[in-house]
PDB file of N, CA, C and O in Angstrom:
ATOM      1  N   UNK A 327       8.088-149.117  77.398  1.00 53.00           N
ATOM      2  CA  UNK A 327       7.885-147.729  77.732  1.00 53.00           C
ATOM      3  C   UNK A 327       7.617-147.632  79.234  1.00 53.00           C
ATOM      4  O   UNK A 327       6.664-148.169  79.801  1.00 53.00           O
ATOM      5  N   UNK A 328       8.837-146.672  79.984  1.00 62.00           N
ATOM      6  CA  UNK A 328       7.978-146.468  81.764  1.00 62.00           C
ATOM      7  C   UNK A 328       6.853-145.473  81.783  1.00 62.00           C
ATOM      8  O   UNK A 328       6.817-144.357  81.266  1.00 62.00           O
ATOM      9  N   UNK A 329       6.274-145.875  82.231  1.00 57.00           N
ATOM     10  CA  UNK A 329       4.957-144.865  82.576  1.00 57.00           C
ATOM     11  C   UNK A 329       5.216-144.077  83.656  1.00 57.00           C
ATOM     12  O   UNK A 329       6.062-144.579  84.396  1.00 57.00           O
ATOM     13  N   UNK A 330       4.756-142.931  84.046  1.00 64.00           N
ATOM     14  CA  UNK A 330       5.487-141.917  85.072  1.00 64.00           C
ATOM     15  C   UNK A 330       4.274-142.597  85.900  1.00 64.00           C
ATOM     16  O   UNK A 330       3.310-143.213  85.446  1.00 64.00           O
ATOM     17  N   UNK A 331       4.562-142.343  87.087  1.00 68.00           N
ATOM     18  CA  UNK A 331       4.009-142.742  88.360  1.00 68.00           C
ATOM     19  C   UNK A 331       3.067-141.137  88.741  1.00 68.00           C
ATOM     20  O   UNK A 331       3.570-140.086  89.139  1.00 68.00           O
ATOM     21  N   UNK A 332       1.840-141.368  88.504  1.00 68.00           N
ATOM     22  CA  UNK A 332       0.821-140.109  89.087  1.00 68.00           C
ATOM     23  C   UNK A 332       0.499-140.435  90.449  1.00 68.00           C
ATOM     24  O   UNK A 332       0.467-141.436  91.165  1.00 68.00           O
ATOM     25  N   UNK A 333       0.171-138.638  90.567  1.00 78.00           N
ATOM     26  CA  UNK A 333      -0.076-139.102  92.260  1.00 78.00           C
ATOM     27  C   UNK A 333      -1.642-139.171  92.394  1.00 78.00           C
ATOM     28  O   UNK A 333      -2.498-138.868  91.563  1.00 78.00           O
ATOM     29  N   UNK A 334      -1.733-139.500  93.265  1.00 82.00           N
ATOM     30  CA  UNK A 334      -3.982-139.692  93.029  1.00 82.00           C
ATOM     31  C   UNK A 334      -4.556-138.227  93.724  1.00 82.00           C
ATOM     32  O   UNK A 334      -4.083-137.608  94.677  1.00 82.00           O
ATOM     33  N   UNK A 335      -5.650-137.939  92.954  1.00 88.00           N
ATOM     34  CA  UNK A 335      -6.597-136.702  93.290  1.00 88.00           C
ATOM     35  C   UNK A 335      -6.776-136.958  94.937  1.00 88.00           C
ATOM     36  O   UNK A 335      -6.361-137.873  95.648  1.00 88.00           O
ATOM     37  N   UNK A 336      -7.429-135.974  95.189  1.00 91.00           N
ATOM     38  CA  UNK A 336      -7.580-136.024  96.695  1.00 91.00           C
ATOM     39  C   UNK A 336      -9.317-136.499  96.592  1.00 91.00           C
ATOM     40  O   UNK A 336      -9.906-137.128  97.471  1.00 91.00           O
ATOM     41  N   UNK A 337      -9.914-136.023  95.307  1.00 93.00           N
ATOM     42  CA  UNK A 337     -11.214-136.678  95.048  1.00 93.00           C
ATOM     43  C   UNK A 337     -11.405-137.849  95.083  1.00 93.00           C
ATOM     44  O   UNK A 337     -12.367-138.446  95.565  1.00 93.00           O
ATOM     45  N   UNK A 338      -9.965-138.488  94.273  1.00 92.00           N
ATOM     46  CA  UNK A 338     -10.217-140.356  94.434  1.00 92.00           C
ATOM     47  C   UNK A 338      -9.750-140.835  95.810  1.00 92.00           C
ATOM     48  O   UNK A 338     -10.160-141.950  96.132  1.00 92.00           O
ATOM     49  N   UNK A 339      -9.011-140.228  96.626  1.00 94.00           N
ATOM     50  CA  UNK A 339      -8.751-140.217  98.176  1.00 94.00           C
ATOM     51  C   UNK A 339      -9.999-140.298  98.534  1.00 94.00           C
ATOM     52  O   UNK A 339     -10.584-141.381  98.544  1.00 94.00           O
ATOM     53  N   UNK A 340     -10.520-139.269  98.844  1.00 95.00           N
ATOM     54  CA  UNK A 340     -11.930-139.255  99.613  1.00 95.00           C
ATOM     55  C   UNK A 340     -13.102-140.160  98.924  1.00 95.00           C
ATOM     56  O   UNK A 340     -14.147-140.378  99.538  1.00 95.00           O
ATOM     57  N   UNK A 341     -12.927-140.544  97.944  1.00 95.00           N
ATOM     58  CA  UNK A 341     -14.328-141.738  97.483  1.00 95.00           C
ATOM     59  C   UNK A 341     -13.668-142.786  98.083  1.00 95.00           C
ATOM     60  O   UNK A 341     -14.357-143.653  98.621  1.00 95.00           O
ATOM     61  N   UNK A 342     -12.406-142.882  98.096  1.00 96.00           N
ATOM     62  CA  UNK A 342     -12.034-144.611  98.298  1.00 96.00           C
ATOM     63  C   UNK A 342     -11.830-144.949  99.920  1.00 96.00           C
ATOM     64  O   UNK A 342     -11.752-146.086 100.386  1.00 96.00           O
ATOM     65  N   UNK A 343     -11.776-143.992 100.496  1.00 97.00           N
ATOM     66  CA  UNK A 343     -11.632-144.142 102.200  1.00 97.00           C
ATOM     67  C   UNK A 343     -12.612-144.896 102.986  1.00 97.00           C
ATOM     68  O   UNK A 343     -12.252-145.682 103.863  1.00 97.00           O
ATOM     69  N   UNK A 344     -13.689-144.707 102.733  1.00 97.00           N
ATOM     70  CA  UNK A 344     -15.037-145.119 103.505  1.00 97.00           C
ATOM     71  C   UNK A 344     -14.780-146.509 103.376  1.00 97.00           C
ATOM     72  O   UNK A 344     -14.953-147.208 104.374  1.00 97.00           O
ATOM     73  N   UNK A 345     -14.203-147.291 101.777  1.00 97.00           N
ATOM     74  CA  UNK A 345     -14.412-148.509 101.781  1.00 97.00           C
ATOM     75  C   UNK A 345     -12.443-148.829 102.007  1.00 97.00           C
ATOM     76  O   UNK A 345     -12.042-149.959 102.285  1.00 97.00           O
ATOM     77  N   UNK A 346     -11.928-148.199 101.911  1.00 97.00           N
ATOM     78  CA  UNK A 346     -10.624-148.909 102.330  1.00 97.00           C
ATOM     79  C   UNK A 346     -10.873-149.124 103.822  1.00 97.00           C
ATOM     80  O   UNK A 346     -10.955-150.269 104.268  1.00 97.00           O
ATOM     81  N   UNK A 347     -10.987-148.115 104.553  1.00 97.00           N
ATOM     82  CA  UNK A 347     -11.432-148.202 106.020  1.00 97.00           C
ATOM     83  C   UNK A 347     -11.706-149.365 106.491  1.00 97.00           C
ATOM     84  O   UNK A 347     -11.180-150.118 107.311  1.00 97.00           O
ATOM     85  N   UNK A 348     -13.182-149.397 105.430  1.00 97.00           N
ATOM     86  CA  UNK A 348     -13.969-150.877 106.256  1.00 97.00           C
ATOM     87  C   UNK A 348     -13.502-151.897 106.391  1.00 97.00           C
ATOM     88  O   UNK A 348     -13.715-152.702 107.298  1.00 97.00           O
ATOM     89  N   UNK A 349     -12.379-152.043 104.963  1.00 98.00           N
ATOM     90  CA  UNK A 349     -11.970-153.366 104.435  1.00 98.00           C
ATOM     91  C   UNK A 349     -10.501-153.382 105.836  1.00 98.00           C
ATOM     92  O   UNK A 349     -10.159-154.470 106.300  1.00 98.00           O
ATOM     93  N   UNK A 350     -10.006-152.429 106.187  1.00 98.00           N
ATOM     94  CA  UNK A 350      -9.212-152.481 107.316  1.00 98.00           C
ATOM     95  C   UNK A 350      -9.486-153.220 108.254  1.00 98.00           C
ATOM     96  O   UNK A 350      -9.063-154.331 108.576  1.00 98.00           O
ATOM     97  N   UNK A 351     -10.713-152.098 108.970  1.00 98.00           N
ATOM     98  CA  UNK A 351     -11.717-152.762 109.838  1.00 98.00           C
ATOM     99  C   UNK A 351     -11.667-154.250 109.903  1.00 98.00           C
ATOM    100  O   UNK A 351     -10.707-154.733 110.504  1.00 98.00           O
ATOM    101  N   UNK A 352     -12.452-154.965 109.439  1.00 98.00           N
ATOM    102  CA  UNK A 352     -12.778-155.986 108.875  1.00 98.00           C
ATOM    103  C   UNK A 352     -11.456-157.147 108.770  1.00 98.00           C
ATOM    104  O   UNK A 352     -11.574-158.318 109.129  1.00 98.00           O
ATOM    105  N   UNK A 353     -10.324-156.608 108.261  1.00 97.00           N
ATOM    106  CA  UNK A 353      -9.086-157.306 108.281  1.00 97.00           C
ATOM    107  C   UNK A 353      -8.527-157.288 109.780  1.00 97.00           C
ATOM    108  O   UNK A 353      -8.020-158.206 110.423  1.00 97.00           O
ATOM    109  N   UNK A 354      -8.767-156.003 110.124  1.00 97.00           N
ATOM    110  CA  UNK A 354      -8.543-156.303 111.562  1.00 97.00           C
ATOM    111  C   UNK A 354      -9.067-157.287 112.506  1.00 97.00           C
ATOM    112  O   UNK A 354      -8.496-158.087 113.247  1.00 97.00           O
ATOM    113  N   UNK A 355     -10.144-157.060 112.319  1.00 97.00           N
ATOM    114  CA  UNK A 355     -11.267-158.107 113.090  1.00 97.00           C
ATOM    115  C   UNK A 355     -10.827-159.517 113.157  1.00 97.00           C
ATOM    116  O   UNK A 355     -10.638-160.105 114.222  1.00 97.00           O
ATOM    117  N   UNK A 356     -10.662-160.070 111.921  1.00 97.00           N
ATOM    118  CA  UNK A 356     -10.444-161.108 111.218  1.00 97.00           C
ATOM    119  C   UNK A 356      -8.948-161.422 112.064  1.00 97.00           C
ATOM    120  O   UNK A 356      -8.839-162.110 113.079  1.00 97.00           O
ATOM    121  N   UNK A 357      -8.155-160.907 111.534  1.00 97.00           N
ATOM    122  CA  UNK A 357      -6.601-161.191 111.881  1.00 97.00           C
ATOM    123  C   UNK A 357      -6.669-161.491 113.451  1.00 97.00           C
ATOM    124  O   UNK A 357      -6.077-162.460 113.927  1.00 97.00           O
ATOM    125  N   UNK A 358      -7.411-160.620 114.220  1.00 97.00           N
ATOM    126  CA  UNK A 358      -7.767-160.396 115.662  1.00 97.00           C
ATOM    127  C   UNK A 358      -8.103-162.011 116.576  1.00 97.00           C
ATOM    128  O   UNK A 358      -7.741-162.442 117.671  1.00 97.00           O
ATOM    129  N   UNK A 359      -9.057-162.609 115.351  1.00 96.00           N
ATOM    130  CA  UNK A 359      -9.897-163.445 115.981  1.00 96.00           C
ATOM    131  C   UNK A 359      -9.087-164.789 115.268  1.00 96.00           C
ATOM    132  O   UNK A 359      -9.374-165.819 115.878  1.00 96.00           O
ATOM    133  N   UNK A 360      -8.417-164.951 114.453  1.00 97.00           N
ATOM    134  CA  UNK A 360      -7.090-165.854 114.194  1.00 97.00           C
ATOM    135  C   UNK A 360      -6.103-166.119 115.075  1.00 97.00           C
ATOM    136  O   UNK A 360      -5.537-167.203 115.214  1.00 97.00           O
ATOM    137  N   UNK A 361      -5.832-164.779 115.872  1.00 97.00           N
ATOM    138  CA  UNK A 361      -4.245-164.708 117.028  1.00 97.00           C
ATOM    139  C   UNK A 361      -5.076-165.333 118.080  1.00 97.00           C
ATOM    140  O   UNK A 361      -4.437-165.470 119.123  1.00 97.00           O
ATOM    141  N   UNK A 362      -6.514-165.832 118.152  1.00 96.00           N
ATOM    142  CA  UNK A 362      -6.855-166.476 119.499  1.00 96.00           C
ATOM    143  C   UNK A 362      -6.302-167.869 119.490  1.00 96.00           C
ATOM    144  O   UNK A 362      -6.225-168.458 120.568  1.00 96.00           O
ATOM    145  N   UNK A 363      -5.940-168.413 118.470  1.00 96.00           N
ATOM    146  CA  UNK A 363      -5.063-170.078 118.531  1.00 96.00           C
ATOM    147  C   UNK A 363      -4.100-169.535 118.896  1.00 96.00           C
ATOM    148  O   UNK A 363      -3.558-170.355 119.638  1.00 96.00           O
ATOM    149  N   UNK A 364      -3.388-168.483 118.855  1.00 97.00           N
ATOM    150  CA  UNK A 364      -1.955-168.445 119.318  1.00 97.00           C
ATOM    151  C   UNK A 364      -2.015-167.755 121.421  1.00 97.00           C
ATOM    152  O   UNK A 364      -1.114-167.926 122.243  1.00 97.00           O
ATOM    153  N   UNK A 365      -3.090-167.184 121.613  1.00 96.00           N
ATOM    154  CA  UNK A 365      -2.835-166.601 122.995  1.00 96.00           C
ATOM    155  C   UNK A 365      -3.450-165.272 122.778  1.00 96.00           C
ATOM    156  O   UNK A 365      -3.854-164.755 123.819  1.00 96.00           O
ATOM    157  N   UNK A 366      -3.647-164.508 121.575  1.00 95.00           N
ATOM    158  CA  UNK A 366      -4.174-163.088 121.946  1.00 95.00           C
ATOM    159  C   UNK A 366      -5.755-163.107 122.508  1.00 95.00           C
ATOM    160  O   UNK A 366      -6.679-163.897 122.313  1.00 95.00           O
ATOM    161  N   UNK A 367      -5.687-162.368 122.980  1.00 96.00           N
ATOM    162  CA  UNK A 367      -7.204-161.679 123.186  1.00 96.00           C
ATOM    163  C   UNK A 367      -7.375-160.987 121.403  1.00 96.00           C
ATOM    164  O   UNK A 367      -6.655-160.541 120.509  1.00 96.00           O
ATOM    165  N   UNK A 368      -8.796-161.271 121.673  1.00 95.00           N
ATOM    166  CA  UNK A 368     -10.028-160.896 120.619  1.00 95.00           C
ATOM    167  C   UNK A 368      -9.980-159.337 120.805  1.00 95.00           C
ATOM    168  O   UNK A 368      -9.891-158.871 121.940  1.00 95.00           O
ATOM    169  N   UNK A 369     -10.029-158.672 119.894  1.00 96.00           N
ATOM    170  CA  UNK A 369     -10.697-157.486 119.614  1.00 96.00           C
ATOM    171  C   UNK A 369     -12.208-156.957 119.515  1.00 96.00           C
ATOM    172  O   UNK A 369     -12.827-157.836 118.916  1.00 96.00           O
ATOM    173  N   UNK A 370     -12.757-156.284 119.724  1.00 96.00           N
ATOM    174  CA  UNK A 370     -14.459-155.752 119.768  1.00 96.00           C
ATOM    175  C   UNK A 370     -14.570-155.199 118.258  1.00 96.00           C
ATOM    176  O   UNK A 370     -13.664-154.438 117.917  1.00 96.00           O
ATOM    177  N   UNK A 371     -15.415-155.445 117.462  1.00 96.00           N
ATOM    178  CA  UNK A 371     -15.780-154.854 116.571  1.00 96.00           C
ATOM    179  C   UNK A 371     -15.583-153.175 116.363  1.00 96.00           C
ATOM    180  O   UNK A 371     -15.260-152.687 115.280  1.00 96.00           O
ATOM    181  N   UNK A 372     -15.780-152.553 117.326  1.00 97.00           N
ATOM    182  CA  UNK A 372     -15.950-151.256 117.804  1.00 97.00           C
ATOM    183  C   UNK A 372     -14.451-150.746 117.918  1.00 97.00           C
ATOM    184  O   UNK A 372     -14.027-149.690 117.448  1.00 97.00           O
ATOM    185  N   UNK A 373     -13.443-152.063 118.909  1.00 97.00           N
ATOM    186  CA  UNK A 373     -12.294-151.034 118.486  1.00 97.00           C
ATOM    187  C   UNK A 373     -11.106-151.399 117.331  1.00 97.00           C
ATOM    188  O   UNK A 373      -9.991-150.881 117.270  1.00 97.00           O
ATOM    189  N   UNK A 374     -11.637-152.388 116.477  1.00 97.00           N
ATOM    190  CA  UNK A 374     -11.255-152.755 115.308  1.00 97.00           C
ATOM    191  C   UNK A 374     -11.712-151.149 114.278  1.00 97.00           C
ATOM    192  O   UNK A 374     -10.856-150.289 114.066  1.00 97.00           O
ATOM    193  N   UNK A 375     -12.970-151.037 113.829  1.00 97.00           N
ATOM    194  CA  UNK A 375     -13.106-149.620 113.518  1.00 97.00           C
ATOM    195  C   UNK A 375     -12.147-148.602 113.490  1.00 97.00           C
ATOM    196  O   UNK A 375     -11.555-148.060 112.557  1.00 97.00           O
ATOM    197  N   UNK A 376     -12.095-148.361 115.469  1.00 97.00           N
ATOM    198  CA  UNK A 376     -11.245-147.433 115.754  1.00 97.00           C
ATOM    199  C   UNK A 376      -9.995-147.170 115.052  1.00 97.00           C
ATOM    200  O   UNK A 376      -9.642-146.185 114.402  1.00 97.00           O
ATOM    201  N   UNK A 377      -9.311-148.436 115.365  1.00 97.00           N
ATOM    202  CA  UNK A 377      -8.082-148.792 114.846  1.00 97.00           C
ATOM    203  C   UNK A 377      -8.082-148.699 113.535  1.00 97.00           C
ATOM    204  O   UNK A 377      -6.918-148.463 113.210  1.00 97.00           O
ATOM    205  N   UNK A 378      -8.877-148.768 112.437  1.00 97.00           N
ATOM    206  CA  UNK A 378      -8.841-148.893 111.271  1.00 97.00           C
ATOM    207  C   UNK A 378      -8.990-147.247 110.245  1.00 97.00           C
ATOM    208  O   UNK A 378      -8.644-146.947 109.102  1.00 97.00           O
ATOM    209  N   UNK A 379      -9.697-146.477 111.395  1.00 97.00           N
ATOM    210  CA  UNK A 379      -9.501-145.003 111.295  1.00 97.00           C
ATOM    211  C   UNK A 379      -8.258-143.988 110.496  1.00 97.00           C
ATOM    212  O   UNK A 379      -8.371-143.056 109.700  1.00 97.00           O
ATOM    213  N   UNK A 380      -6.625-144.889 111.342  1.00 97.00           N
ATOM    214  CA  UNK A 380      -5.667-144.036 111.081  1.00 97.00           C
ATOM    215  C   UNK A 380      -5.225-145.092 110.218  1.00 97.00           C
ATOM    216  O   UNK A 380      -4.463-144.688 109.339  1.00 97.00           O
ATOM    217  N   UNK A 381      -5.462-146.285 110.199  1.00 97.00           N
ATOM    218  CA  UNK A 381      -4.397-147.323 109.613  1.00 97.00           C
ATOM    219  C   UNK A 381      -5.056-147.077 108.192  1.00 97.00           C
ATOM    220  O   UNK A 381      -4.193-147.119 107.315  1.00 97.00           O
ATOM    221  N   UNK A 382      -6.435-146.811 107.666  1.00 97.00           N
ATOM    222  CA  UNK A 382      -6.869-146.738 106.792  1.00 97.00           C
ATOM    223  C   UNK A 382      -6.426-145.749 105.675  1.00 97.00           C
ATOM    224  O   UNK A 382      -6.654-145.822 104.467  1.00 97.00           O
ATOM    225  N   UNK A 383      -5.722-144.789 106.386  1.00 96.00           N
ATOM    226  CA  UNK A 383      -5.088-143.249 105.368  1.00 96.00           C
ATOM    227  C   UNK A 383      -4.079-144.100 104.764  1.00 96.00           C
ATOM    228  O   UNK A 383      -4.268-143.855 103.573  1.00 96.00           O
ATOM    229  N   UNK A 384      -3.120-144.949 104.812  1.00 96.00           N
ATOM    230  CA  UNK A 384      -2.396-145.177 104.262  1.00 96.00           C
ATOM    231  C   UNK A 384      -2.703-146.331 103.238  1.00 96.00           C
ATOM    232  O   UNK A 384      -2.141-146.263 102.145  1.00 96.00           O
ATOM    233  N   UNK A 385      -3.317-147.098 103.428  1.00 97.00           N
ATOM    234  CA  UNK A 385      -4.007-148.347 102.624  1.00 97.00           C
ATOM    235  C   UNK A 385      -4.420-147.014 101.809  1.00 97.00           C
ATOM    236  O   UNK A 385      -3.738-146.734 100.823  1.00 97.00           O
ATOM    237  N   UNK A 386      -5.412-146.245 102.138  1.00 97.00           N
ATOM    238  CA  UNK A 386      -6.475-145.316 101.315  1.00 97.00           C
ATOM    239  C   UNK A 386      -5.190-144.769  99.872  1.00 97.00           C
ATOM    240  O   UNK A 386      -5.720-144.532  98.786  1.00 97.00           O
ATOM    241  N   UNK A 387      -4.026-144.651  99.939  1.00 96.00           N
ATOM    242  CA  UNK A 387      -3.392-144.094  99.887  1.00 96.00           C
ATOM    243  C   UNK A 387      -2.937-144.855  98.739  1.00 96.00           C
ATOM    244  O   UNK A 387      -2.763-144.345  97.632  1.00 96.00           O
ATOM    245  N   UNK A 388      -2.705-146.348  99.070  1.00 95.00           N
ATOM    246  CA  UNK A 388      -1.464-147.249  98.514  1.00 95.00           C
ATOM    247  C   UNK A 388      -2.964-147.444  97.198  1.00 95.00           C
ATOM    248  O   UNK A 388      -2.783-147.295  95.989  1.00 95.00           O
ATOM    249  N   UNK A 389      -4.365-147.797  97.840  1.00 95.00           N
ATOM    250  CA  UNK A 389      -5.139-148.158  96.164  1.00 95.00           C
ATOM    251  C   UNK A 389      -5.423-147.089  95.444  1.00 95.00           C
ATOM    252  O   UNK A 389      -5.688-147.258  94.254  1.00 95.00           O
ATOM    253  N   UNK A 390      -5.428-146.172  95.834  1.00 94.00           N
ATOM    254  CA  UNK A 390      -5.529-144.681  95.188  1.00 94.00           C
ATOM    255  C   UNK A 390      -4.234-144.454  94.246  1.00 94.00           C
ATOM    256  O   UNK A 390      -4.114-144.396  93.023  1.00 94.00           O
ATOM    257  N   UNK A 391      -3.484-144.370  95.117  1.00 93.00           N
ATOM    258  CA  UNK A 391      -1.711-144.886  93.848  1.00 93.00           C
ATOM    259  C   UNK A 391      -2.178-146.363  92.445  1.00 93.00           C
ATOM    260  O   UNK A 391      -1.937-146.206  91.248  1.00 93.00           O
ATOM    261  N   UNK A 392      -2.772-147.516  92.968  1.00 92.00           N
ATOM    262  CA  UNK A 392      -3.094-148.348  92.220  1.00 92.00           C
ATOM    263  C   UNK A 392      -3.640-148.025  91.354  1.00 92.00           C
ATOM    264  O   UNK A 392      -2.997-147.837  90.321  1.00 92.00           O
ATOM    265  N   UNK A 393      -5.051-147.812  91.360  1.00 92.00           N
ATOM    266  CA  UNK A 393      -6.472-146.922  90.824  1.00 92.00           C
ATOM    267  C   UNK A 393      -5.523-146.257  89.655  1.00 92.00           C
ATOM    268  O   UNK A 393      -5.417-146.808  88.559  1.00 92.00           O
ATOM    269  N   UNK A 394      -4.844-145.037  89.971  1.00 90.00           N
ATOM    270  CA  UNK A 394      -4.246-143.936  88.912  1.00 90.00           C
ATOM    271  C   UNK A 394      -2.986-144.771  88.153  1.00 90.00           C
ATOM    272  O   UNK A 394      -2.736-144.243  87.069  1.00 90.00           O
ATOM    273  N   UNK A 395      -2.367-145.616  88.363  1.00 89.00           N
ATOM    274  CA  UNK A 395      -2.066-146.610  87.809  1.00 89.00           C
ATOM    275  C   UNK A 395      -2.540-147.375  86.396  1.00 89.00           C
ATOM    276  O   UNK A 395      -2.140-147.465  85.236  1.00 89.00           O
ATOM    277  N   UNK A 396      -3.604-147.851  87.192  1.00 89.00           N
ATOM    278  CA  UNK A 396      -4.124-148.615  86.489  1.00 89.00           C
ATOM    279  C   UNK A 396      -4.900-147.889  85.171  1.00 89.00           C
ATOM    280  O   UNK A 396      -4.977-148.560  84.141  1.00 89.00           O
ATOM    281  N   UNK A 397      -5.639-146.140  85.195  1.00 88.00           N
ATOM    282  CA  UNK A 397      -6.085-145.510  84.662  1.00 88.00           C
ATOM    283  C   UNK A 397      -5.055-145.058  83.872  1.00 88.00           C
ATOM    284  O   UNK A 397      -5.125-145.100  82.644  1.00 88.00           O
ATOM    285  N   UNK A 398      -3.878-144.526  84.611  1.00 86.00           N
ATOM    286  CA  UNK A 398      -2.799-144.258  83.404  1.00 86.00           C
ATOM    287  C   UNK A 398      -2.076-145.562  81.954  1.00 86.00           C
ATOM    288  O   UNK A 398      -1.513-145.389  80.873  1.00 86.00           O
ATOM    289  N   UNK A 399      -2.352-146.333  82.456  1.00 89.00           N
ATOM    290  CA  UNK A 399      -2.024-147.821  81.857  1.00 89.00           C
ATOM    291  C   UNK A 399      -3.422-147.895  80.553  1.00 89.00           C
ATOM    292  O   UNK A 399      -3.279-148.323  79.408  1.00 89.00           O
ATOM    293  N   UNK A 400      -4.652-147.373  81.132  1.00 89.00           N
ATOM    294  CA  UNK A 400      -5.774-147.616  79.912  1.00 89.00           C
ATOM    295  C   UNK A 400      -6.058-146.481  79.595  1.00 89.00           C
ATOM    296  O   UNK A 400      -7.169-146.234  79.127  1.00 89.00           O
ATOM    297  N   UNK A 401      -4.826-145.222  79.834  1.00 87.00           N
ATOM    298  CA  UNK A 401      -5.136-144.009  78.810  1.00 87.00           C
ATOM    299  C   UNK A 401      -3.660-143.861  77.529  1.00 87.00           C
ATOM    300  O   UNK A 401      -3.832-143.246  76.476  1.00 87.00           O
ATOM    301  N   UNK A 402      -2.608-144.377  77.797  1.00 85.00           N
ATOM    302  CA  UNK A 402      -1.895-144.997  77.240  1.00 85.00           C
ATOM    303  C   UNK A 402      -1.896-145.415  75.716  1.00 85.00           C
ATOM    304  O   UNK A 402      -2.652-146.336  75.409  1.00 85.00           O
ATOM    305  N   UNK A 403      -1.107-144.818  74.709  1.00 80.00           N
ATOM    306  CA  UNK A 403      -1.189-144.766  73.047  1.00 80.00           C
ATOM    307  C   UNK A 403      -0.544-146.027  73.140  1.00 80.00           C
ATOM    308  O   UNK A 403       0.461-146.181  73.835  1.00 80.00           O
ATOM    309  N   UNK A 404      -1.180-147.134  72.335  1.00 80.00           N
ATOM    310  CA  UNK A 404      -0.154-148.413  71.693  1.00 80.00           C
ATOM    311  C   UNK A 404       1.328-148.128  71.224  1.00 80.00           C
ATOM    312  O   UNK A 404       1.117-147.029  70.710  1.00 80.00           O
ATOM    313  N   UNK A 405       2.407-148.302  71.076  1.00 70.00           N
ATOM    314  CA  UNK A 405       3.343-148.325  70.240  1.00 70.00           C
ATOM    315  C   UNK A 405       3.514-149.162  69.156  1.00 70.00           C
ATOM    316  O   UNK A 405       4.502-149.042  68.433  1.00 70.00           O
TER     317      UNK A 405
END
């Protein structure tokens, strides 16, 4: 059986941002301070954040699609 693809509330948008964000953040940071074996400069905590601001709407976006997914999958009648 395909399951139709829902789109996510703007309620589960806005709960899940604060922590998709961070987890951006944070990946940024990370990834940042890895490219120093290769030649990059390091990033600041501060503008990892920054950066994680706009990059975060779309991550926010892609687990929010997951999330309603995954809820449509455990509201779902057996066959």
């Amino acid at each position: 059986m395909k399951l139709r693809k829902p789109l996510p509330s703007w309620k589960l948008l806005l709960a899940l941002y604060p922590f998709v964000a961070a987890a951006v953040a944070i990946n940024l940071f990370m990834l940042f301070l890895m490219l120093q074996a290769v030649g990059v400069a390091a990033i600041t905590p501060l503008n990892a954040v920054l950066a994680a601001i706009p990059l975060g709407l779309p991550a926010t976006w892609a687990a929010a699609r997951w999330v309603q997914h995954l809820i449509a999958e455990a509201e779902r009648t057996p066959s």
